[in-house]
Amino acid sequence: MAQKVLDVKDLSIDFDTLNGTVKAIRDVSFHLDKGETLALVGESGSGKSITVRTIMRLLADNETITNGTIDFEGKDILKESKKEMDKIRGGKIAMISQDPMTSLDPTMNIGNQVAEPLRVHEGMSKHKALEQAAEVLEEVGIPNARERMRDYPHQFSGGQRQRIVIAMAIIDNPDVLIADEPTTALDVTVQAQIIKLLKDLKDKIGTSIIFITHDLGVVANIADRVAVMYAGKIVEYGTVDDIFYNPQHPYTWGLLDSMPTLSMNSDRLNTIPGTPPNLINPPKGDAFYARNKYALKIDHEKQPPFFKVSDTHYAATWLLDKRAPKVTPPESIQKRQAEFKKRGEADHD
Amino acid sequence: MTKKDPIVSVKHLKQYFNVGKPDEVKAVDDISFDIYPGETLGLVGESGSGKSTTGRDIIRLYDPTDGEIDFEGKNISKLKRKQMKDFRSQMQMIFQDPYASLNPRMKVEDIIAEGLDINHLVKNADERDKRVHELLHLVNLNEEHASRYPYEFSGGQRQRIGIARALAVKPKFIIADEPISALDVSVQAQVVNLMQDIQEKEGLTYLFIAHDLSMVKYISDRIAVMYNGKIVEMADTDELYNHPLHKYTQSLLSAVPVPDPHSEKQHKIIKFDHSKPFKDDQYLQEVTPGHWLYCSDEEAKQYK
């Protein structure tokens, strides 16, 4: 069995606003295996970013962890001292954020910036750290890296800046790399290059990756497993094949159904009607109830538990209860499921 | 379909910045195209390709370096400031960032009605309210939203307010500069659907600028691909997606990830050689009816 590097259990986070306390994360559990890429997907406000910020212990003053543990190397990250956390953050667990312009210091040349983790975490000499920084910058594909070490972030293009951020994140060989929408701000051709770079690096240094995105095309390309988040909860998780070819939760159906594809030939895009619920007073039942055309009466009253679909695949929807009526998913989802069945049978032959 | 007269006609448009200096940039370099009434022309390309500059030239946020822009047959590229006011109510813009493009200190009703006030399109407060409510309904918001401030809305709702503001002065032509790039995928679909509905209802013409090739496919009748300040290919949407001719278009289309893990695993990305993209004898020409390609006469023969 695969080794777990990170194990998040029963995590709940509140944050205070002028209008009341928002229950931003509600009882979230997931784990990350060694060497795998786990994608967290969901709409803005579903709690993806706050979950990974909690792993980095980068919560703002108004954000409180009300419950849960995060196991990393046999210890609970949430109980680590500030000093211990400084060692982990940027060393054993590193993060790439969405906007490369704001995650780089505009007043520091990129050589020093990329070398900083080595100086801080490994106490390496300046000369040696800069030498390694040059190597890593070459590795992530900065042309003429050695000559450009003294250049500043504004002298690079968006794609190159993101490469620099990646170089900074991987220079100390992190066990876990958290990528929070690392390609959302980039052009498609640059996005393709960055994704390839991350995959190559993963194979080379054996890092485990948590990849946050709302682009399911990117997920299909990079993820081994997928967790779908909605309104502060994980509603479905499984292998990338489970989620794309045998989705069970109506929210996952909606997400897949609203993705435009280049090959589709209809004139109208499918959408998920309505907006996510206000998490100051989260609904008593399934949070997706109001937007779910497949909702059952019980969805309004009681939160669905996780039902097991297979050893790798779980979904929190009452539709999987034995007593639930059979529903027909949208046509595009049926096509995906037929494909899944065909492939499953082929595997058995 | 008989070809109507174009509503917008761009002829040999050039927009250079820092002219004569060492850092001169040819953001838009001699492009020509027409936009016909009632259609949506998608303008796609990567950052720095000149697509936004083209949009801003057409609505005259920039003064073009050279070339001509005709709006309903009238050259607008040399109009003076005062003369501009008239035609700006016929041409409006929707911006990319729904957070930065709405004044946070103004109420929604005042944001939407600003164009009405400036152009004296309403006679009194009652008429103004009535028009604002009409516009809010048109973009699937309601009158309760009129007295609120932008920060009270989500990104998708703000973009609807931006659309309502653009529609207030009853324009014929709208330039939408990456109107959905900042939004979630499911919200993007809502805004695209809304823009299509409004186009049908009001008989609008759109120039839809985007870098997302999968979304732009849904709204555009025709698509023009820009690269390095030039249009390298232009065709009907289906034609362009099914038979891309230019290497750059092919590379751009191949880079779009598809939500299907099995085909993603075999996904081949076509490489484009950026070192020598253009040759001197190449220009944008119609190689098959309605399909324009930036190529030389020699290259064009193989398609004819």
mmCIF file of N, CA and C in Angstrom, chain A residues 42-44 184 186-192 214-218 220-221 240-241 244-245 255-256 258-274 291 336 343, chain B residues 45-47 51 154 157 181 183-190 192-194 196-197 211 213-215 217-218 238 241 251-253 255-265 267 269:
data_model
loop_
_atom_site.group_PDB
_atom_site.id
_atom_site.type_symbol
_atom_site.label_atom_id
_atom_site.label_comp_id
_atom_site.label_asym_id
_atom_site.label_seq_id
_atom_site.Cartn_x
_atom_site.Cartn_y
_atom_site.Cartn_z
ATOM 1 N N GLY A 42 -13.224 22.714 -7.480
ATOM 2 C CA GLY A 42 -14.445 23.314 -6.962
ATOM 3 C C GLY A 42 -14.491 24.785 -7.307
ATOM 4 N N GLU A 43 -15.661 25.419 -7.101
ATOM 5 C CA GLU A 43 -15.827 26.832 -7.443
ATOM 6 C C GLU A 43 -15.103 27.741 -6.444
ATOM 7 N N SER A 44 -14.983 29.025 -6.776
ATOM 8 C CA SER A 44 -14.451 29.982 -5.807
ATOM 9 C C SER A 44 -15.295 29.910 -4.547
ATOM 10 N N THR A 184 -3.575 29.362 -13.896
ATOM 11 C CA THR A 184 -4.792 30.086 -14.250
ATOM 12 C C THR A 184 -4.496 31.417 -14.929
ATOM 13 N N LEU A 186 -2.049 32.108 -16.871
ATOM 14 C CA LEU A 186 -1.137 31.976 -18.010
ATOM 15 C C LEU A 186 -1.859 31.623 -19.312
ATOM 16 N N ASP A 187 -1.189 31.916 -20.431
ATOM 17 C CA ASP A 187 -1.692 31.513 -21.739
ATOM 18 C C ASP A 187 -1.675 29.994 -21.875
ATOM 19 N N VAL A 188 -2.536 29.458 -22.770
ATOM 20 C CA VAL A 188 -2.639 27.993 -22.872
ATOM 21 C C VAL A 188 -1.330 27.312 -23.248
ATOM 22 N N THR A 189 -0.563 27.900 -24.150
ATOM 23 C CA THR A 189 0.673 27.220 -24.551
ATOM 24 C C THR A 189 1.678 27.234 -23.391
ATOM 25 N N VAL A 190 1.687 28.337 -22.644
ATOM 26 C CA VAL A 190 2.584 28.418 -21.487
ATOM 27 C C VAL A 190 2.085 27.466 -20.401
ATOM 28 N N GLN A 191 0.768 27.407 -20.222
ATOM 29 C CA GLN A 191 0.172 26.487 -19.257
ATOM 30 C C GLN A 191 0.614 25.049 -19.541
ATOM 31 N N ALA A 192 0.578 24.674 -20.823
ATOM 32 C CA ALA A 192 0.978 23.319 -21.193
ATOM 33 C C ALA A 192 2.434 23.069 -20.808
ATOM 34 N N HIS A 214 -9.671 25.101 -11.117
ATOM 35 C CA HIS A 214 -11.065 24.857 -11.475
ATOM 36 C C HIS A 214 -11.168 24.422 -12.937
ATOM 37 N N ASP A 215 -10.009 24.207 -13.569
ATOM 38 C CA ASP A 215 -10.004 23.762 -14.962
ATOM 39 C C ASP A 215 -9.902 22.244 -15.027
ATOM 40 N N LEU A 216 -10.992 21.596 -15.400
ATOM 41 C CA LEU A 216 -11.011 20.141 -15.390
ATOM 42 C C LEU A 216 -10.136 19.539 -16.493
ATOM 43 N N GLY A 217 -9.838 20.310 -17.516
ATOM 44 C CA GLY A 217 -8.909 19.852 -18.546
ATOM 45 C C GLY A 217 -7.524 19.646 -17.940
ATOM 46 N N VAL A 218 -7.107 20.611 -17.128
ATOM 47 C CA VAL A 218 -5.816 20.516 -16.456
ATOM 48 C C VAL A 218 -5.808 19.325 -15.488
ATOM 49 N N ALA A 220 -7.535 16.552 -15.715
ATOM 50 C CA ALA A 220 -7.458 15.314 -16.496
ATOM 51 C C ALA A 220 -6.016 15.022 -16.882
ATOM 52 N N ASN A 221 -5.263 16.080 -17.115
ATOM 53 C CA ASN A 221 -3.885 15.899 -17.543
ATOM 54 C C ASN A 221 -2.954 15.520 -16.393
ATOM 55 N N VAL A 240 -8.574 9.625 -10.868
ATOM 56 C CA VAL A 240 -8.972 10.536 -11.938
ATOM 57 C C VAL A 240 -9.976 9.842 -12.871
ATOM 58 N N ASP A 241 -9.835 8.532 -13.068
ATOM 59 C CA ASP A 241 -10.796 7.799 -13.896
ATOM 60 C C ASP A 241 -12.163 7.694 -13.220
ATOM 61 N N PHE A 244 -13.818 11.208 -13.624
ATOM 62 C CA PHE A 244 -14.169 11.645 -14.979
ATOM 63 C C PHE A 244 -15.089 10.676 -15.718
ATOM 64 N N TYR A 245 -15.002 9.377 -15.386
ATOM 65 C CA TYR A 245 -15.799 8.421 -16.156
ATOM 66 C C TYR A 245 -16.915 7.758 -15.359
ATOM 67 N N LEU A 255 -20.352 20.064 -12.822
ATOM 68 C CA LEU A 255 -19.037 20.609 -13.179
ATOM 69 C C LEU A 255 -18.571 20.059 -14.520
ATOM 70 N N LEU A 256 -18.662 18.741 -14.678
ATOM 71 C CA LEU A 256 -18.205 18.123 -15.925
ATOM 72 C C LEU A 256 -19.065 18.566 -17.102
ATOM 73 N N SER A 258 -20.611 21.395 -17.470
ATOM 74 C CA SER A 258 -20.493 22.806 -17.873
ATOM 75 C C SER A 258 -19.137 23.109 -18.489
ATOM 76 N N MET A 259 -18.259 22.098 -18.563
ATOM 77 C CA MET A 259 -16.969 22.309 -19.231
ATOM 78 C C MET A 259 -17.173 22.328 -20.736
ATOM 79 N N PRO A 260 -16.795 23.398 -21.391
ATOM 80 C CA PRO A 260 -16.885 23.361 -22.846
ATOM 81 C C PRO A 260 -15.737 22.507 -23.374
ATOM 82 N N THR A 261 -15.961 21.767 -24.444
ATOM 83 C CA THR A 261 -14.848 21.043 -25.057
ATOM 84 C C THR A 261 -14.755 21.472 -26.506
ATOM 85 N N LEU A 262 -13.596 21.341 -27.066
ATOM 86 C CA LEU A 262 -13.403 21.791 -28.440
ATOM 87 C C LEU A 262 -14.211 20.945 -29.415
ATOM 88 N N SER A 263 -14.486 19.686 -29.034
ATOM 89 C CA SER A 263 -15.139 18.801 -29.989
ATOM 90 C C SER A 263 -16.665 18.874 -29.917
ATOM 91 N N MET A 264 -17.191 19.444 -28.829
ATOM 92 C CA MET A 264 -18.642 19.496 -28.678
ATOM 93 C C MET A 264 -19.251 20.456 -29.686
ATOM 94 N N ASN A 265 -20.443 20.140 -30.178
ATOM 95 C CA ASN A 265 -20.996 20.981 -31.230
ATOM 96 C C ASN A 265 -22.367 21.569 -30.916
ATOM 97 N N SER A 266 -22.666 21.783 -29.636
ATOM 98 C CA SER A 266 -23.949 22.416 -29.342
ATOM 99 C C SER A 266 -23.737 23.922 -29.256
ATOM 100 N N ASP A 267 -24.824 24.682 -29.383
ATOM 101 C CA ASP A 267 -24.702 26.133 -29.387
ATOM 102 C C ASP A 267 -24.789 26.714 -27.994
ATOM 103 N N ARG A 268 -25.248 25.888 -27.068
ATOM 104 C CA ARG A 268 -25.538 26.444 -25.765
ATOM 105 C C ARG A 268 -24.719 25.717 -24.702
ATOM 106 N N LEU A 269 -24.155 26.496 -23.791
ATOM 107 C CA LEU A 269 -23.385 25.886 -22.719
ATOM 108 C C LEU A 269 -24.303 25.468 -21.587
ATOM 109 N N ASN A 270 -23.982 24.351 -20.968
ATOM 110 C CA ASN A 270 -24.724 23.957 -19.786
ATOM 111 C C ASN A 270 -24.172 24.693 -18.576
ATOM 112 N N THR A 271 -25.050 25.057 -17.667
ATOM 113 C CA THR A 271 -24.580 25.735 -16.463
ATOM 114 C C THR A 271 -25.185 25.059 -15.239
ATOM 115 N N ILE A 272 -24.556 25.321 -14.090
ATOM 116 C CA ILE A 272 -25.168 24.916 -12.838
ATOM 117 C C ILE A 272 -25.977 26.123 -12.377
ATOM 118 N N PRO A 273 -27.291 26.009 -12.272
ATOM 119 C CA PRO A 273 -28.082 27.200 -11.922
ATOM 120 C C PRO A 273 -27.774 27.665 -10.500
ATOM 121 N N GLY A 274 -28.067 28.943 -10.243
ATOM 122 C CA GLY A 274 -27.955 29.463 -8.880
ATOM 123 C C GLY A 274 -26.530 29.704 -8.435
ATOM 124 N N ARG A 291 -29.521 23.794 -5.674
ATOM 125 C CA ARG A 291 -29.135 23.893 -7.085
ATOM 126 C C ARG A 291 -29.228 22.538 -7.791
ATOM 127 N N ARG A 336 -19.949 9.270 -20.526
ATOM 128 C CA ARG A 336 -18.719 9.011 -19.779
ATOM 129 C C ARG A 336 -18.816 7.675 -19.040
ATOM 130 N N ARG A 343 -14.596 0.049 -20.566
ATOM 131 C CA ARG A 343 -13.193 -0.106 -20.238
ATOM 132 C C ARG A 343 -12.994 -1.126 -19.118
ATOM 133 N N GLY B 45 -5.769 35.101 -29.126
ATOM 134 C CA GLY B 45 -4.320 35.187 -29.198
ATOM 135 C C GLY B 45 -3.776 35.202 -27.790
ATOM 136 N N GLU B 46 -2.459 35.059 -27.666
ATOM 137 C CA GLU B 46 -1.875 35.021 -26.328
ATOM 138 C C GLU B 46 -1.564 36.439 -25.853
ATOM 139 N N SER B 47 -1.154 36.569 -24.591
ATOM 140 C CA SER B 47 -0.817 37.906 -24.103
ATOM 141 C C SER B 47 0.284 38.483 -24.978
ATOM 142 N N LYS B 51 -4.282 41.714 -29.318
ATOM 143 C CA LYS B 51 -5.735 41.622 -29.441
ATOM 144 C C LYS B 51 -6.453 42.725 -28.650
ATOM 145 N N SER B 154 -20.973 39.163 -6.309
ATOM 146 C CA SER B 154 -19.958 38.198 -6.722
ATOM 147 C C SER B 154 -19.379 38.611 -8.070
ATOM 148 N N GLN B 157 -21.867 38.409 -10.918
ATOM 149 C CA GLN B 157 -22.882 39.470 -10.839
ATOM 150 C C GLN B 157 -22.294 40.815 -11.253
ATOM 151 N N SER B 181 -12.604 35.928 -18.365
ATOM 152 C CA SER B 181 -11.348 35.307 -17.929
ATOM 153 C C SER B 181 -11.207 35.245 -16.420
ATOM 154 N N LEU B 183 -13.504 34.750 -14.237
ATOM 155 C CA LEU B 183 -14.623 34.074 -13.572
ATOM 156 C C LEU B 183 -14.435 32.560 -13.514
ATOM 157 N N ASP B 184 -15.146 31.929 -12.558
ATOM 158 C CA ASP B 184 -15.177 30.474 -12.464
ATOM 159 C C ASP B 184 -15.795 29.862 -13.716
ATOM 160 N N VAL B 185 -15.420 28.627 -14.016
ATOM 161 C CA VAL B 185 -15.911 27.993 -15.235
ATOM 162 C C VAL B 185 -17.444 27.990 -15.322
ATOM 163 N N SER B 186 -18.122 27.615 -14.230
ATOM 164 C CA SER B 186 -19.582 27.528 -14.304
ATOM 165 C C SER B 186 -20.211 28.914 -14.448
ATOM 166 N N VAL B 187 -19.543 29.938 -13.899
ATOM 167 C CA VAL B 187 -20.048 31.306 -14.035
ATOM 168 C C VAL B 187 -19.750 31.844 -15.434
ATOM 169 N N GLN B 188 -18.613 31.435 -15.983
ATOM 170 C CA GLN B 188 -18.281 31.813 -17.357
ATOM 171 C C GLN B 188 -19.409 31.404 -18.298
ATOM 172 N N ALA B 189 -19.868 30.168 -18.114
ATOM 173 C CA ALA B 189 -20.928 29.663 -18.983
ATOM 174 C C ALA B 189 -22.191 30.514 -18.840
ATOM 175 N N GLN B 190 -22.511 30.924 -17.612
ATOM 176 C CA GLN B 190 -23.697 31.765 -17.401
ATOM 177 C C GLN B 190 -23.568 33.093 -18.140
ATOM 178 N N VAL B 192 -21.608 33.839 -20.732
ATOM 179 C CA VAL B 192 -21.623 33.625 -22.181
ATOM 180 C C VAL B 192 -23.051 33.423 -22.682
ATOM 181 N N ASN B 193 -23.815 32.592 -21.959
ATOM 182 C CA ASN B 193 -25.208 32.381 -22.353
ATOM 183 C C ASN B 193 -25.998 33.685 -22.325
ATOM 184 N N LEU B 194 -25.763 34.487 -21.266
ATOM 185 C CA LEU B 194 -26.466 35.768 -21.137
ATOM 186 C C LEU B 194 -26.125 36.693 -22.305
ATOM 187 N N GLN B 196 -25.243 35.895 -25.241
ATOM 188 C CA GLN B 196 -25.903 35.404 -26.458
ATOM 189 C C GLN B 196 -27.387 35.780 -26.477
ATOM 190 N N ASP B 197 -28.044 35.619 -25.324
ATOM 191 C CA ASP B 197 -29.466 35.984 -25.242
ATOM 192 C C ASP B 197 -29.671 37.453 -25.579
ATOM 193 N N HIS B 211 -8.541 34.702 -24.629
ATOM 194 C CA HIS B 211 -7.443 33.769 -24.863
ATOM 195 C C HIS B 211 -7.902 32.333 -24.606
ATOM 196 N N LEU B 213 -9.716 29.353 -25.752
ATOM 197 C CA LEU B 213 -10.242 28.913 -27.044
ATOM 198 C C LEU B 213 -11.475 28.053 -26.938
ATOM 199 N N SER B 214 -11.676 27.385 -25.795
ATOM 200 C CA SER B 214 -12.842 26.503 -25.725
ATOM 201 C C SER B 214 -14.111 27.316 -25.504
ATOM 202 N N MET B 215 -14.028 28.421 -24.742
ATOM 203 C CA MET B 215 -15.216 29.225 -24.474
ATOM 204 C C MET B 215 -15.577 30.088 -25.682
ATOM 205 N N LYS B 217 -15.320 29.547 -28.690
ATOM 206 C CA LYS B 217 -15.952 28.752 -29.737
ATOM 207 C C LYS B 217 -17.481 28.858 -29.674
ATOM 208 N N TYR B 218 -18.002 28.928 -28.444
ATOM 209 C CA TYR B 218 -19.442 28.915 -28.265
ATOM 210 C C TYR B 218 -20.125 30.187 -28.677
ATOM 211 N N ASP B 238 -16.448 26.900 -36.992
ATOM 212 C CA ASP B 238 -16.290 25.459 -37.185
ATOM 213 C C ASP B 238 -15.130 25.147 -38.120
ATOM 214 N N TYR B 241 -11.804 25.560 -36.263
ATOM 215 C CA TYR B 241 -11.511 24.512 -35.285
ATOM 216 C C TYR B 241 -11.276 23.166 -35.966
ATOM 217 N N SER B 251 -0.986 25.001 -33.145
ATOM 218 C CA SER B 251 -0.297 24.857 -31.865
ATOM 219 C C SER B 251 -1.165 25.356 -30.714
ATOM 220 N N LEU B 252 -1.862 26.476 -30.970
ATOM 221 C CA LEU B 252 -2.733 27.046 -29.942
ATOM 222 C C LEU B 252 -3.877 26.076 -29.595
ATOM 223 N N LEU B 253 -4.504 25.504 -30.622
ATOM 224 C CA LEU B 253 -5.612 24.580 -30.391
ATOM 225 C C LEU B 253 -5.130 23.306 -29.692
ATOM 226 N N ALA B 255 -2.873 23.029 -27.536
ATOM 227 C CA ALA B 255 -2.465 23.254 -26.147
ATOM 228 C C ALA B 255 -3.653 23.275 -25.185
ATOM 229 N N VAL B 256 -4.883 23.292 -25.711
ATOM 230 C CA VAL B 256 -6.048 23.344 -24.824
ATOM 231 C C VAL B 256 -6.267 21.968 -24.195
ATOM 232 N N PRO B 257 -6.217 21.877 -22.861
ATOM 233 C CA PRO B 257 -6.417 20.566 -22.238
ATOM 234 C C PRO B 257 -7.882 20.162 -22.289
ATOM 235 N N VAL B 258 -8.148 18.871 -22.526
ATOM 236 C CA VAL B 258 -9.534 18.418 -22.600
ATOM 237 C C VAL B 258 -9.889 17.640 -21.333
ATOM 238 N N PRO B 259 -11.129 17.780 -20.863
ATOM 239 C CA PRO B 259 -11.510 17.114 -19.604
ATOM 240 C C PRO B 259 -11.749 15.619 -19.794
ATOM 241 N N ASP B 260 -10.748 14.919 -20.235
ATOM 242 C CA ASP B 260 -10.862 13.502 -20.497
ATOM 243 C C ASP B 260 -9.473 12.874 -20.300
ATOM 244 N N PRO B 261 -9.266 12.218 -19.146
ATOM 245 C CA PRO B 261 -7.919 11.751 -18.797
ATOM 246 C C PRO B 261 -7.281 10.865 -19.859
ATOM 247 N N HIS B 262 -8.067 10.014 -20.517
ATOM 248 C CA HIS B 262 -7.444 9.088 -21.460
ATOM 249 C C HIS B 262 -6.912 9.786 -22.691
ATOM 250 N N SER B 263 -7.689 10.730 -23.240
ATOM 251 C CA SER B 263 -7.152 11.437 -24.400
ATOM 252 C C SER B 263 -6.058 12.414 -23.963
ATOM 253 N N GLU B 264 -6.142 12.920 -22.702
ATOM 254 C CA GLU B 264 -5.088 13.814 -22.226
ATOM 255 C C GLU B 264 -3.743 13.092 -22.151
ATOM 256 N N LYS B 265 -3.781 11.788 -21.832
ATOM 257 C CA LYS B 265 -2.521 11.060 -21.694
ATOM 258 C C LYS B 265 -1.812 10.900 -23.031
ATOM 259 N N HIS B 267 -2.202 13.133 -25.381
ATOM 260 C CA HIS B 267 -2.244 14.481 -25.926
ATOM 261 C C HIS B 267 -0.884 14.919 -26.485
ATOM 262 N N ILE B 269 1.181 17.991 -28.169
ATOM 263 C CA ILE B 269 1.116 19.421 -28.392
ATOM 264 C C ILE B 269 1.981 19.781 -29.590
#
